[in-house]
Every structure is written in C-alpha cells, then in structure tokens.
Short mmCIF file of C-alpha atoms in Angstrom, two decimals:
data_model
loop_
_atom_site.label_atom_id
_atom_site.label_comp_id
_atom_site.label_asym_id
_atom_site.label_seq_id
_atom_site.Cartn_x
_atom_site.Cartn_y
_atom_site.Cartn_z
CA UNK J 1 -14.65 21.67 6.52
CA UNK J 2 -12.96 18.99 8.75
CA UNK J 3 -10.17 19.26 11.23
CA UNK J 4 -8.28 16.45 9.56
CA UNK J 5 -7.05 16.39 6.06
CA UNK J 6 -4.71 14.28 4.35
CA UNK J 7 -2.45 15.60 1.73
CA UNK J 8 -1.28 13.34 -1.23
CA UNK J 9 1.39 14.26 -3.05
CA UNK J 10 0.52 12.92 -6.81
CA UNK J 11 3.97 14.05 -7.64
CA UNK J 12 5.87 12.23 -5.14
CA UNK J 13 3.67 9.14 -6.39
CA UNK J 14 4.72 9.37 -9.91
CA UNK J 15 8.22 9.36 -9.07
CA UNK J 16 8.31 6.44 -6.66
CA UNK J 17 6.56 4.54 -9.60
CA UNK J 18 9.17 5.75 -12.03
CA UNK J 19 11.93 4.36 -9.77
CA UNK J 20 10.27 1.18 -8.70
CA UNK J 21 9.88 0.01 -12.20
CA UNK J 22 13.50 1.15 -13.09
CA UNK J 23 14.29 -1.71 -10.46
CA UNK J 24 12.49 -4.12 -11.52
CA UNK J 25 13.47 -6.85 -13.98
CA UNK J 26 14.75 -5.97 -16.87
CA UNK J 27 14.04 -1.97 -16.04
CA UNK J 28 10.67 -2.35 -17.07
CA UNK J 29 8.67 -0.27 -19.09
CA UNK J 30 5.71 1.36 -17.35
CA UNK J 31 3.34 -0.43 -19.43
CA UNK J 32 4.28 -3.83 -17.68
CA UNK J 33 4.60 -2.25 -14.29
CA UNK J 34 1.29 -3.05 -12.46
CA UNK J 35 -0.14 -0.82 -9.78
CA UNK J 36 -2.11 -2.15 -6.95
CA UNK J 37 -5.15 -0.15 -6.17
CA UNK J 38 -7.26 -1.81 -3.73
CA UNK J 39 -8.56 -0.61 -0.29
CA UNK J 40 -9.49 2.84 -2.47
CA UNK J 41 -5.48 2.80 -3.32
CA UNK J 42 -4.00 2.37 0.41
CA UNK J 43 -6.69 4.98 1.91
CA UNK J 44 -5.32 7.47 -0.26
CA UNK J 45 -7.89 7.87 -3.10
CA UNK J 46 -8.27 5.13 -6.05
CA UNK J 47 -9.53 7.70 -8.17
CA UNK J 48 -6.51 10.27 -8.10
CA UNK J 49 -3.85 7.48 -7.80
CA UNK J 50 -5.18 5.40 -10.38
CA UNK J 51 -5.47 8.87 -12.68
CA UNK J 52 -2.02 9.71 -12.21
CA UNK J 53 -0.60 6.41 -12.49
CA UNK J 54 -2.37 6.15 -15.93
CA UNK J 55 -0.73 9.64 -16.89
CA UNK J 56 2.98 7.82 -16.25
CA UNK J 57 2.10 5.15 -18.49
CA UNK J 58 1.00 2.45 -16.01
CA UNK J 59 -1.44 -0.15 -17.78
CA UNK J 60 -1.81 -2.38 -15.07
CA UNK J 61 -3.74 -2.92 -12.11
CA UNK J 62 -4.52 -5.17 -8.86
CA UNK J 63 -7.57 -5.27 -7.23
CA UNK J 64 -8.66 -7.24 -4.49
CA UNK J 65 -12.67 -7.10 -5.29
CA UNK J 66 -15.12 -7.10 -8.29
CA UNK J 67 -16.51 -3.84 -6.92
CA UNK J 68 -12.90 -2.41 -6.99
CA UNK J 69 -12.60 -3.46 -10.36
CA UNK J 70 -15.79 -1.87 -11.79
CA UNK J 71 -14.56 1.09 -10.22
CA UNK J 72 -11.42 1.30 -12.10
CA UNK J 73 -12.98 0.27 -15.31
CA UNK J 74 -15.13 2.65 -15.08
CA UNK J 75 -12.38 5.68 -14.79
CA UNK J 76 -9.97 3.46 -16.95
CA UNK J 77 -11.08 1.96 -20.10
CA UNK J 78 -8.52 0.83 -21.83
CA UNK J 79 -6.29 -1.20 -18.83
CA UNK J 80 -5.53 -4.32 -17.52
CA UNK J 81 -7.28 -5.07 -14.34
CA UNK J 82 -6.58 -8.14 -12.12
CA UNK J 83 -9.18 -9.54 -9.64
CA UNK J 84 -7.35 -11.00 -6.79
CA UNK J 85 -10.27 -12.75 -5.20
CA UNK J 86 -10.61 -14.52 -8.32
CA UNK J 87 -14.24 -15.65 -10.27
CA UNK J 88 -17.39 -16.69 -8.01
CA UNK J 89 -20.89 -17.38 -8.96
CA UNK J 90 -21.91 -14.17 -7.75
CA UNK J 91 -19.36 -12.38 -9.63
CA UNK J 92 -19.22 -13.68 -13.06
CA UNK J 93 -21.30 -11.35 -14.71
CA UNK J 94 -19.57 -8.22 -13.43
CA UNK J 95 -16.54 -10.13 -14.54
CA UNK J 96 -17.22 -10.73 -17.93
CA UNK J 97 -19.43 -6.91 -18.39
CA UNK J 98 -16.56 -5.15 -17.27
CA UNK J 99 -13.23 -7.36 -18.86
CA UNK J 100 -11.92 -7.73 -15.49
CA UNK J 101 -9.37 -10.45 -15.47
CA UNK J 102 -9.94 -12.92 -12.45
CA UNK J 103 -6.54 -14.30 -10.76
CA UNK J 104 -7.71 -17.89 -10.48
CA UNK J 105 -7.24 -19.32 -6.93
CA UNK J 106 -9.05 -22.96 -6.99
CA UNK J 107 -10.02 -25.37 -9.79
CA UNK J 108 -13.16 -24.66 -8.52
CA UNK J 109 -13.01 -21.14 -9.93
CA UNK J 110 -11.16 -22.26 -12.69
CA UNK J 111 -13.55 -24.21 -14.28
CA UNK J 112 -16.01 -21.82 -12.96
CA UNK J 113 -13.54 -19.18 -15.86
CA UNK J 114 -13.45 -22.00 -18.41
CA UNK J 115 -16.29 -21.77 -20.40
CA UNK J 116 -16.22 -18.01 -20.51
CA UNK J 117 -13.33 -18.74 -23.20
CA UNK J 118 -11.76 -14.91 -21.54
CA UNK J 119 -8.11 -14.26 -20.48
CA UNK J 120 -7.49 -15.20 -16.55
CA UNK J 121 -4.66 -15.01 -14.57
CA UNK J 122 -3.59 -17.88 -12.15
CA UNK J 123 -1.96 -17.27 -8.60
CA UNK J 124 -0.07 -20.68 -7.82
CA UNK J 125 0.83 -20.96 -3.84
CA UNK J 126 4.35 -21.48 -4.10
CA UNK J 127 4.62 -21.19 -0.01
CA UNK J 128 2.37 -18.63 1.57
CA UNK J 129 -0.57 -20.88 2.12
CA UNK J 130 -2.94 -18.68 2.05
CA UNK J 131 -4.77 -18.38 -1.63
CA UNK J 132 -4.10 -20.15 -4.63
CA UNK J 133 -3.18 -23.28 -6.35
CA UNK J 134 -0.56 -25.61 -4.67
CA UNK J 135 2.59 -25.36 -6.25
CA UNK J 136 2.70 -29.09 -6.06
CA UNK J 137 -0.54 -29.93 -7.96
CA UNK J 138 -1.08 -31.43 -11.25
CA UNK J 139 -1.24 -28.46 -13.62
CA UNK J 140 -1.95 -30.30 -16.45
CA UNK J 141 -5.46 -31.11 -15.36
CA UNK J 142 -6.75 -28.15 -15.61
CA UNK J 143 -9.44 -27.09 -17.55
CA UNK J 144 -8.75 -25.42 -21.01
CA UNK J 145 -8.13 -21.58 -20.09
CA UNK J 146 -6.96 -18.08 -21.60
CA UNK J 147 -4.43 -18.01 -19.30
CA UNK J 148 -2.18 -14.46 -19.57
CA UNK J 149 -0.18 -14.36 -16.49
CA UNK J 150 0.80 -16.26 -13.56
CA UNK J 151 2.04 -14.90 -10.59
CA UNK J 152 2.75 -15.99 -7.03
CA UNK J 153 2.94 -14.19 -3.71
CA UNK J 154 6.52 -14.02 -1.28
CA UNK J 155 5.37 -14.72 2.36
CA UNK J 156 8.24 -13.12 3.60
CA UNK J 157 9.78 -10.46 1.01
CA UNK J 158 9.96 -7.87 3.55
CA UNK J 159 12.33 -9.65 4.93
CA UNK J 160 15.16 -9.56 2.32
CA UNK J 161 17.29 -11.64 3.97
CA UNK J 162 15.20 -14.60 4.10
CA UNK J 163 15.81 -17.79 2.60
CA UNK J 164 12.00 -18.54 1.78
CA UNK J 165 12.06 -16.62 -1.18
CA UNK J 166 14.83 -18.66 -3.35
CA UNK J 167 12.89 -21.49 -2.37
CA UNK J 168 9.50 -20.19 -3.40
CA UNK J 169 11.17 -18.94 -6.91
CA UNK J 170 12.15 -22.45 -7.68
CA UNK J 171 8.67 -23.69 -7.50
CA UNK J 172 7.19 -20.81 -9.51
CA UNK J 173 10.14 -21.93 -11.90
CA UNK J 174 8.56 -25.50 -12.27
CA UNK J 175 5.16 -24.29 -12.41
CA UNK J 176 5.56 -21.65 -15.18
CA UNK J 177 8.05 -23.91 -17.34
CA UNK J 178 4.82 -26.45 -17.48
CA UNK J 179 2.63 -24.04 -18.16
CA UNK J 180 4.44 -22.66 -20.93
CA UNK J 181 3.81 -25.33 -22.88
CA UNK J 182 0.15 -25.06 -23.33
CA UNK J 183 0.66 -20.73 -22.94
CA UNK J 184 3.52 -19.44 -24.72
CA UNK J 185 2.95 -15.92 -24.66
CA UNK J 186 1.83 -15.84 -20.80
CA UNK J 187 3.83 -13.17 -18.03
CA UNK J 188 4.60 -13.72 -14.93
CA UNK J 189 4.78 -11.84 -12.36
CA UNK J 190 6.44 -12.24 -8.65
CA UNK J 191 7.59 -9.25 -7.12
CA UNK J 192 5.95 -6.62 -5.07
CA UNK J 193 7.31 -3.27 -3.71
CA UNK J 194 9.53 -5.53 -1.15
CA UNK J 195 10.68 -7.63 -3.33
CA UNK J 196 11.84 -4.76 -6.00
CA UNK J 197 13.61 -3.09 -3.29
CA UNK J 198 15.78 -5.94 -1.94
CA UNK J 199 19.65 -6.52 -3.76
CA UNK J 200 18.25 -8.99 -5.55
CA UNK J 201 15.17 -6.97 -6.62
CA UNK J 202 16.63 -7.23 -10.57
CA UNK J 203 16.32 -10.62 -10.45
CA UNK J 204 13.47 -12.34 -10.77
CA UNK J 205 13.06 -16.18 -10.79
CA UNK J 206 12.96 -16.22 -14.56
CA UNK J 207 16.05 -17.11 -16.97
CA UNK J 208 17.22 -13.79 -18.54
CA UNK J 209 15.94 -14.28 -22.12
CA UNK J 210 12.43 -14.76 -20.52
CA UNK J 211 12.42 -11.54 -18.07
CA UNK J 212 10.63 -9.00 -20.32
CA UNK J 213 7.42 -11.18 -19.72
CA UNK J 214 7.72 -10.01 -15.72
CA UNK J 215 4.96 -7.89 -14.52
CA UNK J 216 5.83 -6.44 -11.28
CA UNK J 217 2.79 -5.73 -8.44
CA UNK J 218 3.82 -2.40 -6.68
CA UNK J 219 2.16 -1.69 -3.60
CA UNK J 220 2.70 0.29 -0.97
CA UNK J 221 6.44 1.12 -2.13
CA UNK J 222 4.14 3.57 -4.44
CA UNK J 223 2.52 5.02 -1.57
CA UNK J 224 6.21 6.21 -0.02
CA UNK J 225 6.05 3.58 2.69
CA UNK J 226 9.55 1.58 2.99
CA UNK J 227 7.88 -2.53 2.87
CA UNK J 228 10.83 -3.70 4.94
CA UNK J 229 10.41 -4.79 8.02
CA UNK J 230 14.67 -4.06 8.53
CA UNK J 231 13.88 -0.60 7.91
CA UNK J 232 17.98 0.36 7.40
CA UNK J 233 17.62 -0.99 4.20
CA UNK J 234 19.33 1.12 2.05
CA UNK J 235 17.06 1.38 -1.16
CA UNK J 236 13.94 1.84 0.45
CA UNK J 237 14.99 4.74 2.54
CA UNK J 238 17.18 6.70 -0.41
CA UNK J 239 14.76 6.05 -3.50
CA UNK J 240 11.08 6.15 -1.80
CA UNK J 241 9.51 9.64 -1.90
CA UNK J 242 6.99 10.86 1.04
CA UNK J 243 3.54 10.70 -0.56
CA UNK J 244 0.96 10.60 2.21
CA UNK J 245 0.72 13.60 5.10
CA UNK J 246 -1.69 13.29 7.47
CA UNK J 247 -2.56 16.81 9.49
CA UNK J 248 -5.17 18.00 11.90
CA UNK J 249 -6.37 21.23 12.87
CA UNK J 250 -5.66 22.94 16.36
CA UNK J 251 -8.73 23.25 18.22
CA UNK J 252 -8.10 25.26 21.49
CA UNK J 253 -4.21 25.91 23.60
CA UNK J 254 -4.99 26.27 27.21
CA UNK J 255 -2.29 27.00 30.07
CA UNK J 256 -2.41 24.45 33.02
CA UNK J 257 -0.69 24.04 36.53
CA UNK J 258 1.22 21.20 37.48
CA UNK J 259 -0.85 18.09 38.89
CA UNK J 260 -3.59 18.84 35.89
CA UNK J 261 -4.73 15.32 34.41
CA UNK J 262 -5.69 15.14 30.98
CA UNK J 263 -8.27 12.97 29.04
CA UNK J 264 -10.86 9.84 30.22
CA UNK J 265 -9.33 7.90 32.90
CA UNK J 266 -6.82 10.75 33.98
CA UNK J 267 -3.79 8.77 32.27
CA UNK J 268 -1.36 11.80 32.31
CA UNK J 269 -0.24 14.13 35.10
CA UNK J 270 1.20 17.24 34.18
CA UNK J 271 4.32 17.40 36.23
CA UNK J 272 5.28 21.46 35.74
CA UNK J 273 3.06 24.53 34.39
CA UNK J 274 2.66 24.62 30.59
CA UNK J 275 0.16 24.49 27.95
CA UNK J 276 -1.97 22.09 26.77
CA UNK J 277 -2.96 21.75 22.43
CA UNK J 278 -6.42 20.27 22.27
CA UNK J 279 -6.24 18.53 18.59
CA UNK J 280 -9.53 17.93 16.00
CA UNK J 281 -8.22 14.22 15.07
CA UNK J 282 -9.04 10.97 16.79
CA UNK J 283 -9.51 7.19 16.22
CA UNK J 284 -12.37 7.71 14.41
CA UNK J 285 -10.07 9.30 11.68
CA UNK J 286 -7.71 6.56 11.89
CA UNK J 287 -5.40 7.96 14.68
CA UNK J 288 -4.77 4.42 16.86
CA UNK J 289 -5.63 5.03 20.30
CA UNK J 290 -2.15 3.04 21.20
CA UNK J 291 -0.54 6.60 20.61
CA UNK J 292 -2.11 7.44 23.86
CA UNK J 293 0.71 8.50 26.35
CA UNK J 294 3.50 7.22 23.32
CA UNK J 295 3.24 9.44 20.38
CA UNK J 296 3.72 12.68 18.75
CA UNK J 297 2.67 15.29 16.48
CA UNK J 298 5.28 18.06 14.48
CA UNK J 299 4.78 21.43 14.50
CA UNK J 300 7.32 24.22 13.20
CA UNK J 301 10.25 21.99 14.09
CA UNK J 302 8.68 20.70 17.44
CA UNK J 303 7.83 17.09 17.78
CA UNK J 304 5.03 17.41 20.53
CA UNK J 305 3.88 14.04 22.82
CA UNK J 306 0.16 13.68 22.72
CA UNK J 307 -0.19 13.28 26.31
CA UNK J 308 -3.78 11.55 28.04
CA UNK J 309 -6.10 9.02 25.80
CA UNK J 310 -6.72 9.83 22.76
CA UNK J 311 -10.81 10.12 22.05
CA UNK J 312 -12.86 9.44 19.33
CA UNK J 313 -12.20 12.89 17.83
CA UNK J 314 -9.31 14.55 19.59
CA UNK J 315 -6.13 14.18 21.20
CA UNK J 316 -4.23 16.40 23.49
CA UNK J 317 -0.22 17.39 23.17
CA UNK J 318 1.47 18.65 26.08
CA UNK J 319 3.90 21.99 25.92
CA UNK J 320 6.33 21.43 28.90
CA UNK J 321 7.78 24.80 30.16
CA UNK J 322 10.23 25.12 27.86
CA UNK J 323 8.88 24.41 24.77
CA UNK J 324 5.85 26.31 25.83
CA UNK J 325 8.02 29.77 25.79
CA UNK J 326 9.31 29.25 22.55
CA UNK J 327 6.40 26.88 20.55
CA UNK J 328 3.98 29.77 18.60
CA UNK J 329 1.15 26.99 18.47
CA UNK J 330 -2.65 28.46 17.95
CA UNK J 331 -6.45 28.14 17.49
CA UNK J 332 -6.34 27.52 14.10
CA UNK J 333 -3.15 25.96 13.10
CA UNK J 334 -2.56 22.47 11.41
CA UNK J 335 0.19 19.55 12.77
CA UNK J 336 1.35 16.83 11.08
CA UNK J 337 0.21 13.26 12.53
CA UNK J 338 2.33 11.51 9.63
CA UNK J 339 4.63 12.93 7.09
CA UNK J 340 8.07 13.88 5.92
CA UNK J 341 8.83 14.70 9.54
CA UNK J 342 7.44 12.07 11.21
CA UNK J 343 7.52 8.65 9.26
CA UNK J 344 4.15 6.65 8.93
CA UNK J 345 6.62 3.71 9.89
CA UNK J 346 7.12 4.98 12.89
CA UNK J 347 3.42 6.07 13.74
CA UNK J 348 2.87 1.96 13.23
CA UNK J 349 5.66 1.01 15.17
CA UNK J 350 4.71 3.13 17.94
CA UNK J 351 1.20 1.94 17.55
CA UNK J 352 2.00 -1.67 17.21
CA UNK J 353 1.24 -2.24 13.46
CA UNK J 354 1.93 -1.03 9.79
CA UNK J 355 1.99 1.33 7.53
CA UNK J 356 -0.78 -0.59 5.66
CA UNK J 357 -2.92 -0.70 8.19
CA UNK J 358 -2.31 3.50 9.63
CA UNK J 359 -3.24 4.08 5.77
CA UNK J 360 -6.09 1.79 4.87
CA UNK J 361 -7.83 2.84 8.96
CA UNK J 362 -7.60 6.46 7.32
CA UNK J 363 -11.53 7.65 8.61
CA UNK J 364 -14.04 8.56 6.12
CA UNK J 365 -14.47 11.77 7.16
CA UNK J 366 -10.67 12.72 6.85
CA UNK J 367 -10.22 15.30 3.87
CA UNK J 368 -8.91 13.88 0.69
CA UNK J 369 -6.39 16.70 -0.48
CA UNK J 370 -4.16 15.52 -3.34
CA UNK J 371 -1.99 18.27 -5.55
CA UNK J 372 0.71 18.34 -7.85
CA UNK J 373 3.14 20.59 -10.30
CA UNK J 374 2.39 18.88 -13.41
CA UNK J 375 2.06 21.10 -15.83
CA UNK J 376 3.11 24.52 -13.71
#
C-alpha cells in the first residue's frame, strides 16, 4: 500500500460540470459541453473522470495527444474526441483507425487532413501566438476540408478583467463569419473554465441566434480548481466544488529538545521542546520541494508547518509546545497535503506555481482513490 493517496471525489466532479455548463452560452446542454482530459485528466485519472463525465451526459472531449485519444476511444465509443496537437505524418493512421478529430494548427497539417475527406476541427490564433492559424491569414485558401468546429484559445482569460479578450473575440468573429460560408453547420467554441466563470462568461463572441453552435472546453474548473489568477472572484469560489485531496500517511512522531535541526542541510532549528511528524510523501509524489520551511499540512483542525527540506519521500511537520499538548497525531494516521482545508491554490502559490502543475506533478506511485454516492 503507499503512504500517499489521492482521493477524487467523482461526485464533486459531476457537479462542477453541471454548473459550468449552466454558465456557459446559452446554458448548454451537456452534450455540447466538452471536457478536457489530457495529462490522464489533470493527474487525477482519465479513466474515472472521463467515465463519470460520460454518465452526466458529456459527449465531448480534448486531448492534447494521439495516444490520449486512443485511450479515450477505447473506454468511449461513441464520443467526440479532439486532438489538440493536430494531424502529423506519424499520426495519421491512429487518426483515421480511431475517428479522432485533429484540431488543425498549420496548412501544413491541413492539407496533410484533406484528402482523408474526415471531419477536423481548426484552432485559428486569434492572439496567443502559440499554435494555430493566424487570425489574419487568407482562409479561403485552404484546402477543401470537413471542417466541424473552430475554436480559438484566450491568452489571458484568467484574467477577467483584461481587455485582450474583446479583442481576440472580434477576430474569431471575422474568421468564423468567412468560414461559414463554405461550413454552415460548423460550432465554435472559445471558452474554457476561465472564461465561463468571468461576468461575461454567458457571452460568447457569437451573435445570439448563432450561440447554440458554442462548444465550451472545461478544464480545470472541472477539477475544483478556481482558473483565476484574482482568486476573489466571486463565481469561482461560490460554484466550484473540492474534487481533488491529496493525503499522506504518518510515518513516525518523535519528541525533540530545543536546538534539534531537522532534514539535509539542517534548514530548521527547533526553537522550544515539541514533537516532530515524520510524513511518507515527498517530491517524488509531486509534493514541490519549495514547501520546504513555507508550507503546511491539516490534521484534525491543525494546520501544521512542514519544517526542514522536504526529501524525495518525506517531509517533516513541527508540533511547537502548544500544539504538541493538545494535537493527538500518530504512527498511522493520514494528513491532508491539499484539500477542502487547505486549497491546491494555495499549495501553488506557496510553491511558486499552479494548480495545473501541483495536479499534473501528482507521482506515479501516489494512490488513485476515487468514490462517489451515485446510486446509494
């Protein structure tokens, strides 16, 4: 068994989803609502989030690899699944073997897709400059494609006060009125979990009459993590349920004197007599050695500081006297690293990153636990 385990919350997933879609344009039906899946669903298991997803009526999903995409075919039949990396030499035949819809980045790729005569998606750079087609290029000389959707990414939707975004819309605007013409029945989609959460998340860059043809890309919103990098927003923190709780074991409590030093490089004095909670969870499970000397762990109401370096497969909390005579901590017992008491945003801030990054570092070896009501 391992000392680390994280606990998914299936659930708390289904509701978030539920919510995020009620957002979106048009309060869209969970059919249009797409699901992004990659990095094996934000480290928390593309197999059981996928599954679940599919149970609430989601039909659509974002991969960033071929490989990804087998994988989901293979549990999910009968979906939609979108290829963000788009159609290669190398992946063609995966592509067409397992209806995998490429999102088109190049005309390279593109007429790579064309003579497959299948459905593609396009992703049109509208600002972020990192993949797809310039907004400003000449879409009519493209080669004939199946083209079913057309989407863009925001560069800076976290930030919902931004002025980027309006500007970004209007191009997609330009881009999907031409390419209308030639595709009359094609979606597009714009928003992801930040953008659905904003004031504005109802409206898309789409006139009204034309919004039931938005497919919305939720992300990490699904996974309970607030996208917003002005975390007071008010929607993220009031609709977003916790999903993901990370926990590790207790491995041994030992009472120490003052002067003690703890861990490699002896980065932590112990200034008064206490006890010291050895901890089976390191950076090799995804715990960011910047928590060394910063961060904490909950336990029974106590948020503890790890205290010393934290090693490849421990870290150390500190019991000061006073929480010492009143914490009942033992061999045996499980904290929580993340969770509803202490916010995966804040692990990241502390450790100078994000969520997506704490989530998709998750170790291999950490214990995949995920559990739900349905049908209790």
């Amino acid at each position: 068994m391992s000392s680390v385990r994280l606990q998914v919350n299936l659930d708390a997933l289904a509701e978030n989803f539920h919510k995020l879609r009620q957002r979106g344009a048009q309060s869209m039906p969970a059919n249009m609502s797409a699901a992004v899946v990659k990095a094996d669903g934000y480290g928390l298991g593309m197999h059981v989030v996928a599954s679940r997803l599919y149970q609430e009526g989601c039909r659509r999903f974002f991969v960033a690899t071929v490989a990804e995409g087998v994988q989901v075919r293979t549990l999910l039949p009968d979906v939609y699944i979108y290829v963000l990396a788009g159609a290669t030499r190398q992946t063609l035949g995966d592509l067409k073997a397992y209806q995998l819809t490429p999102v088109l980045n190049t005309h390279q790729q593109c007429e790579l897709w064309s003579p497959t005569r299948k459905p593609a998606a396009l992703h049109i750079d509208t600002g972020m400059h990192r993949l797809g087609m310039s907004w400003d290029d000449d879409l009519s000389q493209l080669p004939a494609l199946q083209l079913e959707l057309l989407m863009t990414h925001f560069a800076r939707a976290d930030e919902w006060s931004d002025t980027l975004r309006s500007h970004q819309t209007q191009r997609f605007e330009s881009c999907f009125a031409t390419l209308r013409e030639r595709h009359p029945d094609i979606l597009a989609s714009l928003n992801n979990s930040a953008a659905v959460l904003t004031d504005q998340g109802k409206k898309v860059a789409l006139p009204q009459s034309e919004q039931e043809g938005c497919v919305d890309r939720l992300g990490v919103g699904l996974y309970g993590v607030n996208p917003h990098t002005q975390t007071d927003t008010p929607a993220a923190k009031q609709l977003l349920a916790n999903v993901a709780t990370l926990e590790a074991e207790v491995m041994q409590v030992r009472r120490v004197r003052a002067g003690a030093t703890v861990g490699y490089g002896s980065t932590h004095c112990v200034s008064g007599s206490g006890r010291l909670v050895t901890i089976g969870a390191g950076y090799a499970d995804g715990v960011p050695r910047l928590l060394s000397n910063k961060g904490h762990v909950f336990f029974q109401g106590y948020r503890l500081p790890i205290v010393g370096r934290i090693s490849m497969d421990s870290l150390v909390v500190e019991l000061a006297d006073e929480t010492a005579m009143t914490c009942e901590i033992d061999e045996g017992d499980w904290v929580e690293i993340f969770g509803p008491h202490l916010s995966v945003e804040e692990v990241a801030s502390q450790a100078q990153t994000i969520a997506y990054e704490i989530f998709t570092g998750l170790g291999s070896r950490v214990q995949r636990l995920s559990y739900s009501q349905q049908g209790e």
